mmCIF file of C-alpha atoms (C1' of nucleotides) in Angstrom:
data_model
loop_
_atom_site.group_PDB
_atom_site.id
_atom_site.type_symbol
_atom_site.label_atom_id
_atom_site.label_comp_id
_atom_site.label_asym_id
_atom_site.label_seq_id
_atom_site.Cartn_x
_atom_site.Cartn_y
_atom_site.Cartn_z
ATOM 1 C CA MET V 1257 94.218 90.771 127.617
ATOM 2 C CA SER V 1258 97.480 91.669 129.352
ATOM 3 C CA GLU V 1259 99.457 94.769 128.544
ATOM 4 C CA ARG V 1260 102.161 92.552 127.125
ATOM 5 C CA GLU V 1261 99.719 90.930 124.740
ATOM 6 C CA LEU V 1262 98.429 94.347 123.738
ATOM 7 C CA ARG V 1263 101.945 95.482 122.954
ATOM 8 C CA ARG V 1264 102.607 92.404 120.856
ATOM 9 C CA ASN V 1265 99.493 93.196 118.867
ATOM 10 C CA LEU V 1266 100.401 96.805 118.178
ATOM 11 C CA ALA V 1267 100.666 97.225 114.435
ATOM 12 C CA ILE V 1268 103.742 99.415 114.210
ATOM 13 C CA LEU V 1269 106.125 97.697 111.801
ATOM 14 C CA PRO V 1270 106.461 98.396 108.075
ATOM 15 C CA ILE V 1271 106.896 95.593 105.574
ATOM 16 C CA GLY V 1272 110.594 96.294 105.206
ATOM 17 C CA THR V 1273 111.188 95.433 108.840
ATOM 18 C CA ILE V 1274 109.104 92.299 108.478
ATOM 19 C CA ARG V 1275 111.169 91.319 105.471
ATOM 20 C CA GLU V 1276 114.332 91.664 107.519
ATOM 21 C CA LEU V 1277 113.041 89.922 110.621
ATOM 22 C CA THR V 1278 111.538 86.956 108.780
ATOM 23 C CA LEU V 1279 113.777 86.762 105.709
ATOM 24 C CA LEU V 1280 110.640 86.438 103.599
ATOM 25 C CA THR V 1281 110.134 88.449 100.407
ATOM 26 C CA ASP V 1282 107.473 91.129 100.066
ATOM 27 C CA ARG V 1283 105.765 88.885 97.563
ATOM 28 C CA GLN V 1284 105.499 86.079 100.053
ATOM 29 C CA ILE V 1285 104.264 88.299 102.855
ATOM 30 C CA ARG V 1286 101.551 89.815 100.644
ATOM 31 C CA TYR V 1287 100.585 86.420 99.305
ATOM 32 C CA TYR V 1288 100.056 85.096 102.812
ATOM 33 C CA GLU V 1289 97.953 88.144 103.597
ATOM 34 C CA GLN V 1290 95.927 87.545 100.441
ATOM 35 C CA ASN V 1291 95.301 84.033 101.739
ATOM 36 C CA GLU V 1292 94.282 85.407 105.117
ATOM 37 C CA LEU V 1293 97.079 83.838 107.103
ATOM 38 C CA ILE V 1294 97.897 87.286 108.474
ATOM 39 C CA SER V 1295 95.898 90.510 108.642
ATOM 40 C CA PRO V 1296 98.136 93.546 108.940
ATOM 41 C CA THR V 1297 96.390 96.880 109.389
ATOM 42 C CA ARG V 1298 96.988 99.874 107.137
ATOM 43 C CA GLY V 1299 98.492 103.246 107.914
ATOM 44 C CA LYS V 1300 97.106 106.565 106.762
ATOM 45 C CA GLY V 1301 98.583 106.271 103.287
ATOM 46 C CA GLY V 1302 97.503 102.678 102.832
ATOM 47 C CA GLN V 1303 100.762 100.990 103.735
ATOM 48 C CA ARG V 1304 100.777 97.814 105.762
ATOM 49 C CA ARG V 1305 101.542 97.864 109.470
ATOM 50 C CA PHE V 1306 102.511 94.619 111.167
ATOM 51 C CA SER V 1307 102.720 93.572 114.795
ATOM 52 C CA LEU V 1308 105.272 91.418 116.569
ATOM 53 C CA ASN V 1309 102.639 88.702 116.615
ATOM 54 C CA ASP V 1310 102.568 88.878 112.832
ATOM 55 C CA VAL V 1311 106.301 88.223 112.859
ATOM 56 C CA ASP V 1312 105.787 85.105 114.964
ATOM 57 C CA ARG V 1313 102.984 83.966 112.764
ATOM 58 C CA LEU V 1314 105.011 84.466 109.587
ATOM 59 C CA LEU V 1315 107.844 82.425 111.035
ATOM 60 C CA GLU V 1316 105.323 79.698 111.807
ATOM 61 C CA ILE V 1317 104.007 79.847 108.258
ATOM 62 C CA LYS V 1318 107.532 79.504 106.985
ATOM 63 C CA ASP V 1319 108.086 76.407 109.089
ATOM 64 C CA PHE V 1320 104.839 74.822 107.994
ATOM 65 C CA LEU V 1321 105.592 75.452 104.328
ATOM 66 C CA ASP V 1322 109.089 74.055 104.742
ATOM 67 C CA ALA V 1323 107.509 71.011 106.364
ATOM 68 C CA GLY V 1324 105.409 70.448 103.234
ATOM 69 C CA ASP V 1325 102.099 71.921 104.360
ATOM 70 C CA SER V 1326 100.106 73.914 101.822
ATOM 71 C CA ILE V 1327 98.599 77.344 102.422
ATOM 72 C CA LYS V 1328 95.220 75.673 102.843
ATOM 73 C CA ASP V 1329 96.639 73.253 105.389
ATOM 74 C CA ILE V 1330 97.995 76.184 107.340
ATOM 75 C CA GLN V 1331 94.667 77.977 107.153
ATOM 76 C CA GLU V 1332 93.081 74.969 108.820
ATOM 77 C CA ILE V 1333 95.801 74.651 111.417
ATOM 78 C CA PHE V 1334 95.291 78.284 112.375
ATOM 79 C CA ALA V 1335 91.535 77.860 112.400
ATOM 80 C CA LYS V 1336 91.927 74.998 114.861
ATOM 81 C CA GLN V 1337 94.227 77.085 117.031
ATOM 82 C CA ARG V 1338 91.596 79.803 117.101
ATOM 83 C CA ARG V 1339 88.887 77.370 118.111
ATOM 84 C CA LYS V 1340 91.067 76.117 120.930
ATOM 85 C CA ALA V 1341 91.759 79.676 122.053
ATOM 86 C CA VAL V 1342 88.064 80.448 122.125
ATOM 87 C CA GLY V 1343 87.414 77.440 124.380
ATOM 88 C CA LYS V 1344 90.150 78.593 126.693
ATOM 89 C CA GLN V 1345 88.652 82.065 126.770
ATOM 90 C CA ASP V 1346 85.214 80.649 127.521
ATOM 91 C CA SER V 1347 86.451 78.450 130.329
ATOM 92 C CA GLU V 1348 88.431 81.381 131.702
ATOM 93 C CA SER V 1349 85.444 83.664 131.807
ATOM 94 C CA ALA V 1350 83.385 80.868 133.356
ATOM 95 C CA LEU V 1351 86.073 80.481 135.977
ATOM 96 C CA ARG V 1352 86.079 84.200 136.578
ATOM 97 C CA ARG V 1353 82.347 84.184 137.009
ATOM 98 C CA SER V 1354 82.371 81.345 139.518
ATOM 99 C CA LEU V 1355 85.198 83.040 141.392
ATOM 100 C CA GLN V 1356 83.173 86.210 141.548
ATOM 101 C CA LYS V 1357 80.307 84.232 143.039
ATOM 102 C CA GLU V 1358 82.655 82.787 145.622
ATOM 103 C CA PHE V 1359 83.989 86.167 146.520
ATOM 104 C CA ALA V 1360 80.491 87.563 146.725
ATOM 105 C CA GLN V 1361 79.729 84.740 149.161
ATOM 106 C CA ILE V 1362 82.820 85.457 151.214
ATOM 107 C CA GLY V 1363 82.121 89.159 151.093
ATOM 108 C CA ARG V 1364 78.929 88.574 152.899
ATOM 109 C CA PHE V 1365 80.839 87.349 155.932
ATOM 110 C CA ASP V 1366 82.412 90.763 156.220
ATOM 111 C CA ARG V 1367 79.194 92.553 156.902
ATOM 112 C CA MET T 1048 121.356 91.372 129.252
ATOM 113 C CA SER T 1049 118.010 89.665 128.963
ATOM 114 C CA GLU T 1050 116.363 88.713 125.721
ATOM 115 C CA ARG T 1051 113.688 91.217 126.583
ATOM 116 C CA GLU T 1052 116.232 94.016 126.783
ATOM 117 C CA LEU T 1053 117.701 92.892 123.491
ATOM 118 C CA ARG T 1054 114.307 93.109 121.886
ATOM 119 C CA ARG T 1055 113.765 96.562 123.279
ATOM 120 C CA ASN T 1056 116.989 97.655 121.639
ATOM 121 C CA LEU T 1057 116.148 96.278 118.235
ATOM 122 C CA ALA T 1058 116.028 99.171 115.782
ATOM 123 C CA ILE T 1059 112.983 98.216 113.768
ATOM 124 C CA LEU T 1060 110.674 101.235 113.745
ATOM 125 C CA PRO T 1061 110.491 103.950 111.072
ATOM 126 C CA ILE T 1062 110.116 107.595 112.022
ATOM 127 C CA GLY T 1063 106.435 107.608 111.122
ATOM 128 C CA THR T 1064 105.695 105.072 113.837
ATOM 129 C CA ILE T 1065 107.753 107.061 116.312
ATOM 130 C CA ARG T 1066 105.791 110.158 115.398
ATOM 131 C CA GLU T 1067 102.565 108.332 116.159
ATOM 132 C CA LEU T 1068 103.752 106.706 119.369
ATOM 133 C CA THR T 1069 105.287 109.854 120.839
ATOM 134 C CA LEU T 1070 103.176 112.583 119.251
ATOM 135 C CA LEU T 1071 106.383 114.422 118.416
ATOM 136 C CA THR T 1072 107.014 115.936 114.994
ATOM 137 C CA ASP T 1073 109.684 114.635 112.624
ATOM 138 C CA ARG T 1074 111.460 117.925 113.138
ATOM 139 C CA GLN T 1075 111.637 117.425 116.874
ATOM 140 C CA ILE T 1076 112.788 113.837 116.609
ATOM 141 C CA ARG T 1077 115.573 114.761 114.185
ATOM 142 C CA TYR T 1078 116.570 117.743 116.277
ATOM 143 C CA TYR T 1079 116.960 115.562 119.355
ATOM 144 C CA GLU T 1080 119.058 113.166 117.329
ATOM 145 C CA GLN T 1081 121.204 116.061 116.120
ATOM 146 C CA ASN T 1082 121.739 116.942 119.762
ATOM 147 C CA GLU T 1083 122.657 113.343 120.528
ATOM 148 C CA LEU T 1084 119.792 112.626 122.867
ATOM 149 C CA ILE T 1085 118.946 109.594 120.756
ATOM 150 C CA SER T 1086 120.969 107.601 118.217
ATOM 151 C CA PRO T 1087 118.735 105.723 115.816
ATOM 152 C CA THR T 1088 120.483 103.445 113.344
ATOM 153 C CA ARG T 1089 119.993 103.656 109.590
ATOM 154 C CA GLY T 1090 118.551 101.164 107.167
ATOM 155 C CA LYS T 1091 120.053 100.283 103.806
ATOM 156 C CA GLY T 1092 118.616 103.344 102.091
ATOM 157 C CA GLY T 1093 119.658 105.705 104.854
ATOM 158 C CA GLN T 1094 116.353 105.957 106.658
ATOM 159 C CA ARG T 1095 116.222 106.034 110.441
ATOM 160 C CA ARG T 1096 115.347 102.937 112.436
ATOM 161 C CA PHE T 1097 114.290 103.383 116.044
ATOM 162 C CA SER T 1098 113.940 100.951 118.934
ATOM 163 C CA LEU T 1099 111.301 100.746 121.627
ATOM 164 C CA ASN T 1100 113.905 102.151 123.992
ATOM 165 C CA ASP T 1101 114.126 105.187 121.746
ATOM 166 C CA VAL T 1102 110.395 105.638 122.204
ATOM 167 C CA ASP T 1103 110.818 105.613 125.984
ATOM 168 C CA ARG T 1104 113.683 108.004 125.772
ATOM 169 C CA LEU T 1105 111.781 110.407 123.539
ATOM 170 C CA LEU T 1106 108.896 110.424 125.980
ATOM 171 C CA GLU T 1107 111.382 111.243 128.732
ATOM 172 C CA ILE T 1108 112.812 114.074 126.665
ATOM 173 C CA LYS T 1109 109.333 115.413 126.144
ATOM 174 C CA ASP T 1110 108.687 115.407 129.882
ATOM 175 C CA PHE T 1111 111.971 117.120 130.679
ATOM 176 C CA LEU T 1112 111.337 119.833 128.091
ATOM 177 C CA ASP T 1113 107.829 120.357 129.390
ATOM 178 C CA ALA T 1114 109.332 120.667 132.855
ATOM 179 C CA GLY T 1115 111.538 123.511 131.644
ATOM 180 C CA ASP T 1116 114.818 121.685 131.112
ATOM 181 C CA SER T 1117 116.894 122.625 128.089
ATOM 182 C CA ILE T 1118 118.391 120.186 125.617
ATOM 183 C CA LYS T 1119 121.753 120.677 127.305
ATOM 184 C CA ASP T 1120 120.243 119.941 130.698
ATOM 185 C CA ILE T 1121 118.844 116.739 129.317
ATOM 186 C CA GLN T 1122 122.180 115.808 127.790
ATOM 187 C CA GLU T 1123 123.698 116.058 131.244
ATOM 188 C CA ILE T 1124 120.912 114.130 132.891
ATOM 189 C CA PHE T 1125 121.398 111.306 130.422
ATOM 190 C CA ALA T 1126 125.171 111.448 130.838
ATOM 191 C CA LYS T 1127 124.723 110.990 134.591
ATOM 192 C CA GLN T 1128 122.405 108.069 134.008
ATOM 193 C CA ARG T 1129 125.026 106.467 131.798
ATOM 194 C CA ARG T 1130 127.752 106.907 134.397
ATOM 195 C CA LYS T 1131 125.569 105.226 136.962
ATOM 196 C CA ALA T 1132 124.980 102.342 134.573
ATOM 197 C CA VAL T 1133 128.695 101.798 133.933
ATOM 198 C CA GLY T 1134 129.413 99.623 136.979
ATOM 199 C CA LYS T 1135 126.552 97.392 136.115
ATOM 200 C CA GLN T 1136 127.687 97.294 132.513
ATOM 201 C CA ASP T 1137 131.185 96.113 133.451
ATOM 202 C CA SER T 1138 129.807 93.143 135.300
ATOM 203 C CA GLU T 1139 127.904 92.243 132.192
ATOM 204 C CA SER T 1140 130.709 92.362 129.668
ATOM 205 C CA ALA T 1141 130.215 88.807 128.497
ATOM 206 C CA LEU T 1142 126.585 89.492 127.818
ATOM 207 C CA ARG T 1143 127.463 92.691 126.058
ATOM 208 C CA ARG T 1144 129.616 90.736 123.692
ATOM 209 C CA SER T 1145 126.689 88.538 122.788
ATOM 210 C CA LEU T 1146 124.619 91.671 122.252
ATOM 211 C CA GLN T 1147 127.183 92.922 119.778
ATOM 212 C CA LYS T 1148 126.915 89.646 117.939
ATOM 213 C CA GLU T 1149 123.179 90.104 117.712
ATOM 214 C CA PHE T 1150 123.564 93.575 116.335
ATOM 215 C CA ALA T 1151 126.046 92.314 113.792
ATOM 216 C CA GLN T 1152 123.416 89.797 112.772
ATOM 217 C CA ILE T 1153 120.805 92.499 112.441
ATOM 218 C CA GLY T 1154 123.225 94.686 110.534
ATOM 219 C CA ARG T 1155 123.376 92.006 107.928
ATOM 220 C CA PHE T 1156 119.775 92.633 107.024
ATOM 221 C CA ASP T 1157 120.754 95.997 105.653
ATOM 222 C CA ARG T 1158 122.945 94.678 102.910
ATOM 223 C "C1'" DG J 32 100.608 66.725 80.073
ATOM 224 C "C1'" DT J 33 97.708 69.964 82.129
ATOM 225 C "C1'" DA J 34 96.123 72.477 86.191
ATOM 226 C "C1'" DT J 35 97.359 74.372 90.542
ATOM 227 C "C1'" DC J 36 100.466 76.379 93.784
ATOM 228 C "C1'" DA J 37 103.928 79.375 95.563
ATOM 229 C "C1'" DT J 38 106.957 82.619 94.148
ATOM 230 C "C1'" DG J 39 109.667 85.655 90.922
ATOM 231 C "C1'" DT J 40 109.762 89.715 88.103
ATOM 232 C "C1'" DT J 41 108.503 93.997 86.071
ATOM 233 C "C1'" DA J 42 106.063 98.338 85.408
ATOM 234 C "C1'" DT J 43 103.960 102.298 87.232
ATOM 235 C "C1'" DA J 44 102.135 105.179 90.890
ATOM 236 C "C1'" DT J 45 101.971 106.954 95.514
ATOM 237 C "C1'" DA J 46 103.629 107.485 100.224
ATOM 238 C "C1'" DA J 47 107.295 108.073 103.369
ATOM 239 C "C1'" DC J 48 111.499 109.850 104.430
ATOM 240 C "C1'" DC J 49 115.847 112.586 103.638
ATOM 241 C "C1'" DT J 50 118.687 117.003 103.939
ATOM 242 C "C1'" DA J 51 119.146 121.776 103.889
ATOM 243 C "C1'" DA J 52 117.708 126.240 104.239
ATOM 244 C "C1'" DC J 53 115.044 129.950 105.842
ATOM 245 C "C1'" DA J 54 111.398 131.618 109.227
ATOM 246 C "C1'" DT J 55 109.743 132.543 113.940
ATOM 247 C "C1'" DA J 56 108.190 132.793 118.642
ATOM 248 C "C1'" DT J 57 110.041 132.786 123.175
ATOM 249 C "C1'" DA J 58 113.408 133.276 126.411
ATOM 250 C "C1'" DT J 59 118.230 135.059 127.654
ATOM 251 C "C1'" DT J 60 122.003 138.189 127.778
ATOM 252 C "C1'" DC J 61 124.478 142.381 127.331
ATOM 253 C "C1'" DG O 1068 115.638 147.183 124.340
ATOM 254 C "C1'" DA O 1069 118.512 145.248 120.834
ATOM 255 C "C1'" DA O 1070 121.005 141.280 119.945
ATOM 256 C "C1'" DT O 1071 121.521 136.230 120.676
ATOM 257 C "C1'" DA O 1072 120.206 131.666 121.497
ATOM 258 C "C1'" DT O 1073 116.816 127.945 121.599
ATOM 259 C "C1'" DA O 1074 113.356 124.931 119.952
ATOM 260 C "C1'" DT O 1075 110.329 124.282 116.413
ATOM 261 C "C1'" DG O 1076 107.714 125.313 111.986
ATOM 262 C "C1'" DT O 1077 107.740 125.323 107.051
ATOM 263 C "C1'" DT O 1078 109.125 124.651 102.400
ATOM 264 C "C1'" DA O 1079 111.590 122.744 98.480
ATOM 265 C "C1'" DG O 1080 113.656 119.097 95.872
ATOM 266 C "C1'" DG O 1081 115.442 114.576 95.823
ATOM 267 C "C1'" DT O 1082 115.610 109.568 97.155
ATOM 268 C "C1'" DT O 1083 113.779 105.324 99.149
ATOM 269 C "C1'" DA O 1084 109.977 102.351 100.372
ATOM 270 C "C1'" DT O 1085 105.714 100.478 99.477
ATOM 271 C "C1'" DA O 1086 101.398 99.666 96.692
ATOM 272 C "C1'" DT O 1087 98.853 97.159 93.043
ATOM 273 C "C1'" DA O 1088 98.510 94.489 89.047
ATOM 274 C "C1'" DA O 1089 99.932 91.699 85.501
ATOM 275 C "C1'" DC O 1090 102.584 88.235 83.391
ATOM 276 C "C1'" DA O 1091 106.187 84.454 83.981
ATOM 277 C "C1'" DT O 1092 107.857 80.038 85.903
ATOM 278 C "C1'" DG O 1093 109.499 75.892 88.339
ATOM 279 C "C1'" DA O 1094 107.561 72.313 90.980
ATOM 280 C "C1'" DT O 1095 103.825 69.165 92.312
ATOM 281 C "C1'" DA O 1096 99.632 66.856 91.858
ATOM 282 C "C1'" DC O 1097 96.222 64.551 89.328
#
DNA sequence: GTATCATGTTATATAACCTAACATATATTC
DNA sequence: GAATATATGTTAGGTTATATAACATGATAC
């Protein structure tokens, strides 16, 4: 994972900021968490900490709901996205492995 | 100014997050603000909101202090940096105007 | 027309943050 | 070396933000 992706996944934002950035209510944000559409971490005192990715995801949720999708629909959409991402990851690591083989091959020429 | 720079200037982080990211104490952070080394905005209820740039700047301050510079030294260092940035800034006045619009937008969240 | 869904609202408790004041160790100045 | 300045610690008291849980409600689906 790139440094940029790491940064986007840093859970550093309190719910108040999320409320302002997404124009959702606390109630909505917590309800979506309850339905596992987002998974903010918790700070020392038990308060939620969100990442910039959570912001994106909440804006997506908003759009889907506006478009008439239900929470369950959105759960499935996200599940599909995850499955796709896993495939990508797999094919990437396969690619990396085959590249390593190639380089190992090439490396031999250098001896 | 790029969208990325805009994002870095978004004041969205509470002091607790800053404390964790910089390993400074609240006291230090507020003291540096008092000495105008940083200028966090305030949310509706009067609490400080910091940007990612503030985090960078605080880490710089930390380094300068560790290196033996005084607060006043650092004020001057930052003042010099600003003067250097002025020429650049002038050539970006149109973009600055759009930045102000963005901040006005953000300000609205606090009402 | 009843059940479900997404959200609003309210109450109550805890956590986070605020300012201001006083304390202190270290370095600086006279 | 006593007085001053600097950067930070600590404490107190008050306010704001967030937490959970429960009950309420308009809209939609069946």
